[in-house]
XYZ file of C-alpha atoms in Angstrom:
194
model
C -2.360 -4.315 -8.799
C 0.989 -4.020 -7.037
C 2.693 -6.344 -9.492
C 1.180 -4.577 -12.459
C 2.119 -1.088 -11.308
C 5.445 -1.560 -9.503
C 7.194 -4.854 -10.348
C 10.228 -3.941 -12.392
C 13.933 -3.361 -11.810
C 14.873 -3.518 -8.120
C 11.210 -3.890 -7.137
C 11.264 -7.719 -6.981
C 8.846 -10.386 -5.719
C 9.775 -9.681 -2.091
C 9.018 -5.978 -2.544
C 5.713 -6.867 -4.205
C 4.775 -9.147 -1.281
C 5.574 -6.469 1.351
C 3.693 -3.783 -0.568
C 0.698 -6.030 -1.266
C 0.428 -6.911 2.427
C 0.401 -3.257 3.428
C -2.077 -2.517 0.620
C -4.374 -5.275 1.919
C -4.402 -3.913 5.460
C -4.962 -0.368 4.206
C -7.891 -1.525 2.081
C -9.583 -3.056 5.129
C -10.168 0.453 6.482
C -11.359 2.133 3.287
C -15.055 1.747 4.111
C -14.514 3.301 7.542
C -12.483 6.186 6.043
C -15.301 6.755 3.549
C -17.914 6.686 6.298
C -15.901 9.218 8.328
C -15.872 11.571 5.318
C -19.689 11.408 5.357
C -20.280 11.453 9.116
C -17.997 14.329 10.160
C -19.681 16.953 7.929
C -23.018 16.050 9.544
C -21.644 17.606 12.748
C -20.155 20.633 10.997
C -23.476 21.278 9.261
C -25.108 21.510 12.685
C -22.363 23.822 13.976
C -20.837 21.163 16.211
C -17.118 21.061 15.425
C -15.966 19.876 18.849
C -17.348 16.313 18.635
C -15.651 15.223 15.402
C -12.443 16.848 16.631
C -12.571 14.718 19.791
C -13.237 11.621 17.682
C -10.231 12.529 15.493
C -7.976 12.967 18.539
C -9.046 9.574 19.869
C -8.435 8.053 16.438
C -4.907 9.493 16.312
C -4.174 8.103 19.784
C -5.399 4.655 18.728
C -3.388 4.855 15.515
C -0.146 5.755 17.324
C -0.663 3.150 20.040
C -1.496 0.357 17.646
C 1.325 1.343 15.287
C 3.811 1.099 18.133
C 2.351 -2.250 19.182
C 1.969 -3.864 15.738
C 4.969 -2.537 13.792
C 7.572 -4.619 15.639
C 5.724 -7.823 14.686
C 4.138 -6.949 11.342
C 6.350 -4.166 9.960
C 4.679 -1.818 7.500
C 1.590 -4.022 7.382
C 1.125 -3.410 11.105
C 1.195 0.343 10.550
C -1.383 -0.040 7.783
C -3.585 -2.211 10.007
C -3.274 0.342 12.822
C -4.522 3.066 10.484
C -7.486 0.953 9.403
C -8.409 0.098 12.988
C -8.088 3.770 14.000
C -10.459 4.692 11.179
C -12.947 2.107 12.504
C -12.648 3.578 15.997
C -13.225 7.090 14.592
C -16.302 5.833 12.719
C -17.693 4.108 15.818
C -17.217 7.231 17.927
C -18.831 9.452 15.288
C -21.783 7.073 14.977
C -22.273 6.986 18.764
C -22.070 10.770 18.963
C -24.475 11.178 16.053
C -26.995 8.889 17.719
C -26.430 10.773 20.971
C -27.663 13.997 19.342
C -31.198 12.567 19.421
C -32.091 13.606 15.902
C -35.462 12.272 14.806
C -35.139 9.289 12.469
C -31.345 9.122 12.732
C -31.276 5.695 14.372
C -33.541 4.240 11.727
C -31.518 5.852 8.915
C -28.216 4.529 10.270
C -29.705 1.065 10.765
C -30.958 1.050 7.182
C -27.537 2.161 5.928
C -25.866 -0.555 7.980
C -28.122 -3.269 6.579
C -27.541 -1.985 3.059
C -23.770 -2.039 3.629
C -23.986 -5.662 4.854
C -26.045 -6.545 1.761
C -23.406 -5.020 -0.497
C -20.690 -6.895 1.413
C -22.559 -10.182 0.896
C -22.995 -9.423 -2.833
C -19.303 -8.542 -3.089
C -18.341 -11.869 -1.532
C -20.607 -13.687 -4.003
C -19.189 -11.696 -6.916
C -15.650 -12.584 -5.798
C -16.259 -16.329 -6.076
C -16.056 -16.606 -9.899
C -13.077 -14.253 -9.930
C -11.224 -16.494 -7.502
C -12.181 -19.589 -9.511
C -10.825 -18.246 -12.820
C -7.731 -16.517 -11.414
C -5.363 -19.507 -11.271
C -6.362 -21.133 -14.598
C -6.120 -17.755 -16.356
C -2.769 -16.993 -14.746
C -1.441 -20.400 -15.795
C -2.664 -19.872 -19.335
C -0.798 -16.584 -19.833
C 2.103 -17.045 -17.413
C 4.691 -17.352 -20.201
C 3.617 -14.198 -22.019
C 6.834 -12.408 -21.102
C 4.943 -9.223 -20.379
C 3.941 -8.036 -16.923
C 1.123 -6.086 -18.534
C -0.340 -9.279 -19.989
C 0.508 -11.733 -17.158
C -0.748 -9.375 -14.386
C -2.884 -6.828 -16.182
C -5.105 -9.194 -18.144
C -6.163 -11.289 -15.140
C -6.737 -8.137 -13.115
C -8.823 -6.481 -15.885
C -10.883 -9.577 -16.642
C -11.398 -10.237 -12.933
C -12.582 -6.662 -12.390
C -15.023 -6.933 -15.313
C -16.330 -10.278 -14.086
C -16.689 -8.966 -10.508
C -18.563 -5.914 -11.778
C -20.844 -7.948 -14.077
C -21.779 -10.433 -11.322
C -22.270 -7.601 -8.820
C -24.558 -5.669 -11.176
C -26.461 -8.864 -12.014
C -27.025 -9.551 -8.310
C -28.229 -5.999 -7.711
C -30.540 -6.255 -10.748
C -31.847 -9.649 -9.569
C -33.003 -8.187 -6.290
C -34.231 -5.006 -7.979
C -32.007 -2.819 -5.828
C -33.544 0.697 -5.862
C -30.219 2.526 -5.474
C -28.628 0.627 -8.333
C -31.759 1.158 -10.399
C -31.672 4.919 -9.870
C -27.960 4.998 -10.823
C -28.639 3.057 -14.021
C -31.599 5.315 -14.842
C -29.442 8.395 -14.273
C -26.718 6.992 -16.518
C -29.202 6.121 -19.283
C -30.786 9.598 -19.103
C -27.358 11.185 -19.386
C -26.443 9.084 -22.437
C -29.717 9.703 -24.226
C -29.327 12.581 -26.710
C -31.580 15.540 -26.072
C -33.797 16.769 -28.927
């Protein structure tokens, strides 16, 4: 992605490597950031603004501390990793606080969501295998194209399509109810109304 979007002019291979490393460490925390965007409103909906604020303050403290500790050794990638780890700390605090509210069924709901997330992670790892296997041969095949769009964009696009196809096939194979409801919703939306 970084090569495809940025590599031109003064943005050389070294710049791509530095940016890709920071991008990788930022991406590690995306799931936690997404979870925080879901968990925090659960407190606001109950009129409890203080608890997510405290979790946010703790997260900022962790982010600053880890940034100061990691940046001298890892540079920008250390700052990105610090942000991801701070998001994980924020998520853990919010989960603990949410469980501490004693809401009926909350523990079971969070456990179910956790198992589902692990299942999706396992499927994602399986879907990544064929992408990894075709990446090098495909890159070698089109390396001399002379176009960054072709040499970087084509492998990225085909890899994304393959990853998505394998992921959907895995979800279909286990008859995943969430994926099934999404597909049904999409089919209903595409079906013309009389």
